[in-house]
Amino acid sequence: MAGINLRARTTLAGTISALLVTLTAGCAHDSPTAAPSTPGSAAATSTPGEATAQARGVELTVTHAVAHLDRSDDGTLTMTVRNDDGVPEHLGMVATPDRGRGTLVGGKSAQGNGMLATAGILLLDGSSVTFDGDGPHVLLHHVHGITAQHTLPVVLQFGVAGLVRVRAQVTTA
């Protein structure tokens, strides 16, 4: 019986991984004004650095998204995320074009807001969390897919809000 459970879990993990790769592979080709593909997910807005997810009790806003990159296309993603879902939220994954992934780093907080847990970085209801060098942040490595407009398509995966797409402005050092 344990072999069946292991096989089922392995199959499920592989299916989920394939789904995430498929979803994030197309993020470099998204139309800036595309409609959300599923309830609880949001496409990039026409304003670089901003996105909003609003559907079925989900209210999440991303502002000031900027990818700070060096000559090797390594760096950090800074942004502010406002959670008004009515429940705690977690940022679980950050994806960039060509199967790129951001590394989540939690911040220090007495209340837990911005802390890295198993589910991701905690975003308490009714709060804003700023992702930067002092708080929680996202490390980027060998980024691909920077557009001619100096933006980087980014997919943020939240526990409640789902996938949120944002075009982060790109600055280089």
mmCIF file of C-alpha atoms in Angstrom:
data_model
loop_
_atom_site.group_PDB
_atom_site.id
_atom_site.type_symbol
_atom_site.label_atom_id
_atom_site.label_comp_id
_atom_site.label_asym_id
_atom_site.label_seq_id
_atom_site.Cartn_x
_atom_site.Cartn_y
_atom_site.Cartn_z
ATOM 1 C CA MET A 1 0.000 0.000 0.000
ATOM 2 C CA ALA A 2 2.882 2.373 0.791
ATOM 3 C CA GLY A 3 4.216 1.888 -2.753
ATOM 4 C CA ILE A 4 0.924 3.045 -4.226
ATOM 5 C CA ASN A 5 0.899 6.169 -2.058
ATOM 6 C CA LEU A 6 4.498 6.959 -2.994
ATOM 7 C CA ARG A 7 3.719 6.432 -6.677
ATOM 8 C CA ALA A 8 0.617 8.643 -6.445
ATOM 9 C CA ARG A 9 2.539 11.386 -4.640
ATOM 10 C CA THR A 10 5.355 11.233 -7.173
ATOM 11 C CA THR A 11 2.873 11.457 -10.045
ATOM 12 C CA LEU A 12 1.078 14.375 -8.389
ATOM 13 C CA ALA A 13 4.350 16.233 -7.766
ATOM 14 C CA GLY A 14 5.399 15.699 -11.398
ATOM 15 C CA THR A 15 2.025 16.889 -12.680
ATOM 16 C CA ILE A 16 2.111 20.021 -10.534
ATOM 17 C CA SER A 17 5.679 20.786 -11.633
ATOM 18 C CA ALA A 18 4.736 20.369 -15.291
ATOM 19 C CA LEU A 19 1.709 22.625 -14.821
ATOM 20 C CA LEU A 20 3.807 25.359 -13.198
ATOM 21 C CA VAL A 21 6.410 25.156 -15.972
ATOM 22 C CA THR A 22 3.658 25.430 -18.582
ATOM 23 C CA LEU A 23 2.036 28.385 -16.831
ATOM 24 C CA THR A 24 5.275 30.301 -16.373
ATOM 25 C CA ALA A 25 6.807 29.473 -19.767
ATOM 26 C CA GLY A 26 4.372 31.777 -21.529
ATOM 27 C CA CYS A 27 4.783 34.738 -19.201
ATOM 28 C CA ALA A 28 7.212 36.480 -21.564
ATOM 29 C CA HIS A 29 4.570 36.427 -24.285
ATOM 30 C CA ASP A 30 1.613 37.739 -22.254
ATOM 31 C CA SER A 31 -0.260 40.691 -23.592
ATOM 32 C CA PRO A 32 0.040 43.594 -21.151
ATOM 33 C CA THR A 33 -3.729 43.988 -21.073
ATOM 34 C CA ALA A 34 -4.726 40.334 -21.170
ATOM 35 C CA ALA A 35 -7.680 39.338 -19.021
ATOM 36 C CA PRO A 36 -7.090 37.062 -16.043
ATOM 37 C CA SER A 37 -7.027 33.425 -17.139
ATOM 38 C CA THR A 38 -8.593 32.051 -13.982
ATOM 39 C CA PRO A 39 -10.544 33.517 -11.092
ATOM 40 C CA GLY A 40 -8.149 34.700 -8.445
ATOM 41 C CA SER A 41 -5.326 35.403 -10.897
ATOM 42 C CA ALA A 42 -4.450 38.694 -12.498
ATOM 43 C CA ALA A 43 -2.627 39.662 -15.648
ATOM 44 C CA ALA A 44 -0.089 42.455 -15.760
ATOM 45 C CA THR A 45 -1.677 45.875 -15.831
ATOM 46 C CA SER A 46 -0.806 48.511 -18.401
ATOM 47 C CA THR A 47 1.360 50.223 -15.771
ATOM 48 C CA PRO A 48 4.739 48.515 -15.295
ATOM 49 C CA GLY A 49 5.407 47.542 -11.702
ATOM 50 C CA GLU A 50 1.750 47.223 -10.695
ATOM 51 C CA ALA A 51 -0.852 44.452 -10.646
ATOM 52 C CA THR A 52 -4.117 43.742 -8.842
ATOM 53 C CA ALA A 53 -5.925 40.471 -8.171
ATOM 54 C CA GLN A 54 -9.612 40.868 -7.347
ATOM 55 C CA ALA A 55 -12.049 37.963 -7.544
ATOM 56 C CA ARG A 56 -14.190 35.914 -5.147
ATOM 57 C CA GLY A 57 -13.003 37.508 -1.926
ATOM 58 C CA VAL A 58 -9.464 38.038 -3.206
ATOM 59 C CA GLU A 59 -8.045 41.529 -3.025
ATOM 60 C CA LEU A 60 -4.298 41.714 -3.456
ATOM 61 C CA THR A 61 -2.276 44.611 -4.870
ATOM 62 C CA VAL A 62 1.344 44.650 -6.031
ATOM 63 C CA THR A 63 3.012 48.040 -6.467
ATOM 64 C CA HIS A 64 6.507 49.387 -7.136
ATOM 65 C CA ALA A 65 7.812 46.081 -8.592
ATOM 66 C CA VAL A 66 11.396 46.657 -9.728
ATOM 67 C CA ALA A 67 14.047 44.116 -10.767
ATOM 68 C CA HIS A 68 17.456 45.499 -9.721
ATOM 69 C CA LEU A 69 19.984 43.618 -11.868
ATOM 70 C CA ASP A 70 23.749 43.672 -12.315
ATOM 71 C CA ARG A 71 25.694 42.906 -15.515
ATOM 72 C CA SER A 72 25.286 39.159 -14.931
ATOM 73 C CA ASP A 73 21.505 39.603 -14.716
ATOM 74 C CA ASP A 74 21.570 38.683 -11.018
ATOM 75 C CA GLY A 75 19.904 40.861 -8.416
ATOM 76 C CA THR A 76 16.734 41.364 -6.418
ATOM 77 C CA LEU A 77 13.048 41.973 -6.987
ATOM 78 C CA THR A 78 11.655 44.738 -4.793
ATOM 79 C CA MET A 79 7.934 45.460 -4.460
ATOM 80 C CA THR A 80 5.149 46.211 -2.024
ATOM 81 C CA VAL A 81 2.279 43.732 -1.650
ATOM 82 C CA ARG A 82 -1.007 44.767 0.011
ATOM 83 C CA ASN A 83 -3.216 41.910 1.258
ATOM 84 C CA ASP A 84 -6.906 42.700 1.800
ATOM 85 C CA ASP A 85 -8.140 39.094 1.232
ATOM 86 C CA GLY A 86 -9.711 38.798 4.672
ATOM 87 C CA VAL A 87 -7.314 35.927 5.446
ATOM 88 C CA PRO A 88 -3.541 35.567 5.765
ATOM 89 C CA GLU A 89 -1.785 35.077 2.419
ATOM 90 C CA HIS A 90 1.548 33.502 1.458
ATOM 91 C CA LEU A 91 3.841 34.296 -1.462
ATOM 92 C CA GLY A 92 5.042 30.825 -2.389
ATOM 93 C CA MET A 93 6.920 31.235 -5.673
ATOM 94 C CA VAL A 94 8.349 33.826 -8.038
ATOM 95 C CA ALA A 95 8.886 32.828 -11.670
ATOM 96 C CA THR A 96 10.588 34.633 -14.547
ATOM 97 C CA PRO A 97 10.782 33.756 -18.272
ATOM 98 C CA ASP A 98 12.696 30.685 -19.466
ATOM 99 C CA ARG A 99 11.920 28.708 -16.311
ATOM 100 C CA GLY A 100 13.667 31.170 -14.033
ATOM 101 C CA ARG A 101 12.849 31.165 -10.326
ATOM 102 C CA GLY A 102 13.355 33.736 -7.625
ATOM 103 C CA THR A 103 14.667 32.684 -4.226
ATOM 104 C CA LEU A 104 12.414 33.820 -1.365
ATOM 105 C CA VAL A 105 14.159 35.235 1.694
ATOM 106 C CA GLY A 106 12.085 36.026 4.786
ATOM 107 C CA GLY A 107 12.353 39.144 6.889
ATOM 108 C CA LYS A 108 12.481 39.641 10.640
ATOM 109 C CA SER A 109 9.194 40.539 12.296
ATOM 110 C CA ALA A 110 7.804 40.192 15.796
ATOM 111 C CA GLN A 111 4.290 39.737 14.405
ATOM 112 C CA GLY A 112 5.159 37.199 11.711
ATOM 113 C CA ASN A 113 4.349 39.479 8.770
ATOM 114 C CA GLY A 114 7.015 38.956 6.087
ATOM 115 C CA MET A 115 8.450 35.831 7.721
ATOM 116 C CA LEU A 116 9.378 32.831 5.578
ATOM 117 C CA ALA A 117 7.384 29.716 6.499
ATOM 118 C CA THR A 118 6.847 26.374 4.776
ATOM 119 C CA ALA A 119 4.030 27.880 2.697
ATOM 120 C CA GLY A 120 6.098 30.920 1.692
ATOM 121 C CA ILE A 121 6.376 34.493 2.894
ATOM 122 C CA LEU A 122 3.511 35.410 5.235
ATOM 123 C CA LEU A 123 1.323 38.410 4.369
ATOM 124 C CA LEU A 124 -1.173 39.101 7.130
ATOM 125 C CA ASP A 125 -4.652 40.361 6.231
ATOM 126 C CA GLY A 126 -4.991 44.131 6.130
ATOM 127 C CA SER A 127 -1.263 44.682 5.847
ATOM 128 C CA SER A 128 1.344 45.766 3.327
ATOM 129 C CA VAL A 129 4.702 44.025 3.112
ATOM 130 C CA THR A 130 7.642 45.704 1.409
ATOM 131 C CA PHE A 131 10.087 43.313 -0.240
ATOM 132 C CA ASP A 132 13.519 44.937 -0.075
ATOM 133 C CA GLY A 133 16.977 44.445 1.407
ATOM 134 C CA ASP A 134 15.888 44.923 5.030
ATOM 135 C CA GLY A 135 12.621 42.983 4.932
ATOM 136 C CA PRO A 136 11.646 39.900 3.019
ATOM 137 C CA HIS A 137 13.100 39.887 -0.455
ATOM 138 C CA VAL A 138 13.424 37.906 -3.662
ATOM 139 C CA LEU A 139 16.823 37.031 -5.117
ATOM 140 C CA LEU A 140 17.046 36.709 -8.913
ATOM 141 C CA HIS A 141 19.732 34.689 -10.723
ATOM 142 C CA HIS A 142 20.666 34.833 -14.429
ATOM 143 C CA VAL A 143 17.403 36.468 -15.477
ATOM 144 C CA HIS A 144 16.203 36.128 -19.077
ATOM 145 C CA GLY A 145 13.288 37.736 -20.907
ATOM 146 C CA ILE A 146 13.859 41.446 -20.320
ATOM 147 C CA THR A 147 11.681 43.317 -22.816
ATOM 148 C CA ALA A 148 12.643 46.223 -25.077
ATOM 149 C CA GLN A 149 10.683 48.465 -22.661
ATOM 150 C CA HIS A 150 13.094 47.441 -19.841
ATOM 151 C CA THR A 151 10.515 45.374 -17.997
ATOM 152 C CA LEU A 152 10.679 41.808 -16.729
ATOM 153 C CA PRO A 153 7.549 39.622 -16.834
ATOM 154 C CA VAL A 154 7.175 38.056 -13.389
ATOM 155 C CA VAL A 155 4.632 35.535 -12.112
ATOM 156 C CA LEU A 156 3.928 35.582 -8.378
ATOM 157 C CA GLN A 157 2.162 32.553 -6.899
ATOM 158 C CA PHE A 158 0.067 33.246 -3.803
ATOM 159 C CA GLY A 159 -1.743 30.668 -1.677
ATOM 160 C CA VAL A 160 -5.173 32.328 -1.864
ATOM 161 C CA ALA A 161 -4.951 34.834 -4.725
ATOM 162 C CA GLY A 162 -3.294 32.353 -7.097
ATOM 163 C CA LEU A 163 -1.056 33.496 -9.952
ATOM 164 C CA VAL A 164 -0.489 37.217 -10.327
ATOM 165 C CA ARG A 165 1.454 38.536 -13.308
ATOM 166 C CA VAL A 166 3.350 41.808 -13.086
ATOM 167 C CA ARG A 167 5.811 43.556 -15.389
ATOM 168 C CA ALA A 168 8.635 44.642 -13.085
ATOM 169 C CA GLN A 169 10.614 47.666 -14.176
ATOM 170 C CA VAL A 170 14.299 46.821 -14.691
ATOM 171 C CA THR A 171 17.188 48.864 -13.346
ATOM 172 C CA THR A 172 20.805 47.893 -13.907
ATOM 173 C CA ALA A 173 23.849 48.675 -11.804
#
